[in-house]
Coordinates of C-alpha atoms in Angstrom, one line a residue:
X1 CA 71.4 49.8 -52.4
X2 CA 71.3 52.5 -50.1
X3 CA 69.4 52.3 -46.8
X4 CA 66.4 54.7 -48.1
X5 CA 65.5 52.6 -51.1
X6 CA 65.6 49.6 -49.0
X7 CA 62.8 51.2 -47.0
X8 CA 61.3 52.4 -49.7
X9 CA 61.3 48.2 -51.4
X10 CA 60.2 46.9 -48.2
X11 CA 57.0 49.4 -48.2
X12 CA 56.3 48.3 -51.9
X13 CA 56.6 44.9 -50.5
X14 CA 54.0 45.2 -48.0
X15 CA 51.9 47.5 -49.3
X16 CA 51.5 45.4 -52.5
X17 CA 51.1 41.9 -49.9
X18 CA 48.5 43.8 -47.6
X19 CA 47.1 45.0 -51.3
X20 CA 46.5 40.8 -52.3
X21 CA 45.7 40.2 -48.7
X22 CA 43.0 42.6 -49.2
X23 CA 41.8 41.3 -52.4
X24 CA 42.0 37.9 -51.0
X25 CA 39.7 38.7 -47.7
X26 CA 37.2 40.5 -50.2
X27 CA 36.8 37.4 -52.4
X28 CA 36.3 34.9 -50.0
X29 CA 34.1 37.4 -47.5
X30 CA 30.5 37.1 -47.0
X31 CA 28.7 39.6 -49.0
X32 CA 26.5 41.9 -46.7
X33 CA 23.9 39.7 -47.9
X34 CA 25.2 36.6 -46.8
X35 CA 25.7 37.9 -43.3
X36 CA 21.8 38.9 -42.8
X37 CA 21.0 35.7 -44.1
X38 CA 23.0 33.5 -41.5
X39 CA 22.6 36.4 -39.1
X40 CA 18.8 35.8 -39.1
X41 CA 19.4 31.7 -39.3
X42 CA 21.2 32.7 -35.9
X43 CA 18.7 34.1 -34.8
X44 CA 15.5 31.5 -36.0
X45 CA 18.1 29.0 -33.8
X46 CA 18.3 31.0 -31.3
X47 CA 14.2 31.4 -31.0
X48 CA 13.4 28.2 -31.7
X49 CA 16.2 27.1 -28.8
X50 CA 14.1 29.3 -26.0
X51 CA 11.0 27.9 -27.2
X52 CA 11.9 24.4 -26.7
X53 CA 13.9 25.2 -23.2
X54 CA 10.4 26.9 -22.8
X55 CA 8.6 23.8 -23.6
X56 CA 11.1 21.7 -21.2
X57 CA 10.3 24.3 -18.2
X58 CA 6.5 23.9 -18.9
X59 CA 6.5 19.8 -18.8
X60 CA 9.0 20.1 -15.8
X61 CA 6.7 22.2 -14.0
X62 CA 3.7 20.1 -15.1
X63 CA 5.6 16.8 -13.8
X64 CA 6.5 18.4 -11.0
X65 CA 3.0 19.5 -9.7
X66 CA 2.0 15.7 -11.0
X67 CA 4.7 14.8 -8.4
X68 CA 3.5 16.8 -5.5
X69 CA -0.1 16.0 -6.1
X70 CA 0.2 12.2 -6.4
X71 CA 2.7 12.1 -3.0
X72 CA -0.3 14.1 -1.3
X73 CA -2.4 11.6 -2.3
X74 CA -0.5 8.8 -1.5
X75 CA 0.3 10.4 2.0
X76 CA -3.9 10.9 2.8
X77 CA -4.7 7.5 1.9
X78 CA -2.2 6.0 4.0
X79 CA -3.0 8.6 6.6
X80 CA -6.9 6.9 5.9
X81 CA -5.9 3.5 5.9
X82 CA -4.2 3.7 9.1
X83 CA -6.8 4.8 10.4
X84 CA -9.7 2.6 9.1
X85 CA -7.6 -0.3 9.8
X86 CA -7.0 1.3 13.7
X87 CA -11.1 1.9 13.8
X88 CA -11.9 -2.0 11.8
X89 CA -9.4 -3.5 15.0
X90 CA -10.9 -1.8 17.9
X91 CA -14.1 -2.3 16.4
X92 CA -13.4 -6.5 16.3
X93 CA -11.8 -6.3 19.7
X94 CA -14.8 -4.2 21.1
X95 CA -17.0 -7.0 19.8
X96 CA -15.0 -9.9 21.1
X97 CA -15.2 -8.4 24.5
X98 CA -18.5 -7.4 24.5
X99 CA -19.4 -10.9 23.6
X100 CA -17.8 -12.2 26.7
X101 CA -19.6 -10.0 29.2
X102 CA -22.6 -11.7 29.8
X103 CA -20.0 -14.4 30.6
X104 CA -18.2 -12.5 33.0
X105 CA -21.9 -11.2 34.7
X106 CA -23.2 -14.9 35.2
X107 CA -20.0 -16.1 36.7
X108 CA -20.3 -13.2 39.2
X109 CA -24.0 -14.2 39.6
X110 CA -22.4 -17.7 40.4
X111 CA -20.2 -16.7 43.1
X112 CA -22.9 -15.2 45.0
X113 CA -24.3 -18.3 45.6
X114 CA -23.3 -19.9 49.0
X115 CA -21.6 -23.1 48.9
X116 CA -23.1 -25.8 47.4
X117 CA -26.5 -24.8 47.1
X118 CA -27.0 -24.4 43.0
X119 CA -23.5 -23.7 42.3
X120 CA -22.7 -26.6 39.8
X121 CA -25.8 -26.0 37.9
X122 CA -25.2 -22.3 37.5
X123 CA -21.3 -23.0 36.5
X124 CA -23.2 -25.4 33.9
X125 CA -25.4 -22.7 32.7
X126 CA -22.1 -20.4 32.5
X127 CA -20.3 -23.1 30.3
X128 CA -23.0 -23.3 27.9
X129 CA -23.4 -19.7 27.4
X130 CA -19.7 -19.4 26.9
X131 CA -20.0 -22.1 24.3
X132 CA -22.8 -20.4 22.6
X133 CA -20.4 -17.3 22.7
X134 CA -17.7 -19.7 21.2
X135 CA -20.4 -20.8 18.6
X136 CA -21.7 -17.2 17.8
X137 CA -17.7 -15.7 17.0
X138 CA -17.0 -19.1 15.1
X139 CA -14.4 -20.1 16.9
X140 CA -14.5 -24.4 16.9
X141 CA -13.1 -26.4 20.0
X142 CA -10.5 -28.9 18.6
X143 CA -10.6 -31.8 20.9
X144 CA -9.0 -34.9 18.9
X145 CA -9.5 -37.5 21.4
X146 CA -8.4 -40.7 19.5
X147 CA -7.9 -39.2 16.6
X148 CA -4.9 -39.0 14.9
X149 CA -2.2 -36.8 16.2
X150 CA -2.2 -33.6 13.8
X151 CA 1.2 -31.0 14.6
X152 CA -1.0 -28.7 12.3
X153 CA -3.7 -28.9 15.6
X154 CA -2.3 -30.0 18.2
X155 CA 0.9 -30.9 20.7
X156 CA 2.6 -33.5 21.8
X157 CA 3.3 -32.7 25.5
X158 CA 3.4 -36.6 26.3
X159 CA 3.8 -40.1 25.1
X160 CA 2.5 -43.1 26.5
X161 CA 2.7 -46.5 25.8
X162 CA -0.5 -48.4 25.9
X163 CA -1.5 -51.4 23.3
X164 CA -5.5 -50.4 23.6
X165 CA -4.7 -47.1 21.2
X166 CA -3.1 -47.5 17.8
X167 CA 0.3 -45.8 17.3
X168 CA 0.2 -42.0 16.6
X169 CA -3.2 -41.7 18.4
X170 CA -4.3 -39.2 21.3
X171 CA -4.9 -41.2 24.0
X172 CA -5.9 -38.0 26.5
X173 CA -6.2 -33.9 25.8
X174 CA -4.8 -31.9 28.4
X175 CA -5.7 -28.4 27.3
X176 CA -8.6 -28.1 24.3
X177 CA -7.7 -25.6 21.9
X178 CA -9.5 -23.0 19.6
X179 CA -9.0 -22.3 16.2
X180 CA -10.9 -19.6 14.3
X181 CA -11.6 -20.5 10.5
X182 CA -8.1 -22.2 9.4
X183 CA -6.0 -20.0 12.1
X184 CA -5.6 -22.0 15.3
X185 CA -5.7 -19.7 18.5
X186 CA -3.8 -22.2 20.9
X187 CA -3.0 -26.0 19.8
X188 CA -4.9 -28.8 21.5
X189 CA -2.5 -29.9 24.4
X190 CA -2.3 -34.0 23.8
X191 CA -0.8 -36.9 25.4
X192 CA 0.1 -39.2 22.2
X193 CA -0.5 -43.2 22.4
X194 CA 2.9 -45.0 20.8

């Protein structure tokens, strides 16, 4: 076989394989009708993706404002309670004070008084308005002379031996103390019998 009708074979050859190719592609091709069809599926996808990233950016943006509005919130109110609790505190320590003023005025009152003449009956007078003030803030005097010794009320800055007290009984209070409702202020200062 000469070179020529090689070439010319070898074109037959590939004219009639790109001829079945052909054939092949345009049997198992989509028909123009089958492409609009998933062309527009495509494209109902793709709109009903953007309206659900739509959606997502809506609620994100409605969360976030959520967000920012309940941290402003939460910043004013404990900008308020600060400052309520600030005003309720200087408010109680005003009133403490004030209460002991009239204290403060008669012992003043007392010192004017040269010595001797009236003095103990005016530091009387003082002590019972100071227990009145005492009395009036509810603050109780705990003075457990024989009683039983109490570490919830009082301490134990001595022991003494003596047979006329039972054991564990203050025999002598040092210091009173002050307790207001169930908080003690200072502890009763005792010396404890043995």
């Amino acid at each position: 076989m000469s070179e020529k009708d090689k070439k010319k074979k070898a074109a037959e050859v590939t004219e009639n394989e790109v001829t079945e190719a052909a054939e092949e592609v345009a049997q198992t091709s989509p028909t123009p009708e089958e492409l609009a069809a998933q062309l527009a599926d495509a494209i109902a996808q793709r709109d009903a993706a953007i309206e659900v990233a739509d959606k997502v950016r809506a609620d994100s943006a409605e969360v976030k404002d959520s967000l920012l509005r309940v941290s402003a919130e939460y910043d004013n109110f404990r900008k308020r309670t600060a400052k309520e609790k600030e005003a309720i505190y200087n408010e109680a320590y005003a009133s403490a004070v004030s209460a002991f003023l009239p204290f403060i005025d008669n012992l003043e009152r007392a010192m004017l008084y040269p010595d001797g003449e009236g003095l103990k009956a005016g530091l009387e007078q003082v002590m019972k308005q100071l227990d009145s003030i005492l009395a009036a803030e509810k603050i109780e005097v705990i003075d457990p002379k024989l009683k039983e010794f109490d570490p919830a009320l009082h301490n134990a800055v001595m022991h003494v031996d003596d047979d006329s007290y039972d054991d564990n009984i203050v025999a002598e209070v040092l210091l009173k103390g002050y307790k207001l409702k169930d908080k003690v202020i200072r502890f009763a200062m005792v010396k404890v019998a043995n």
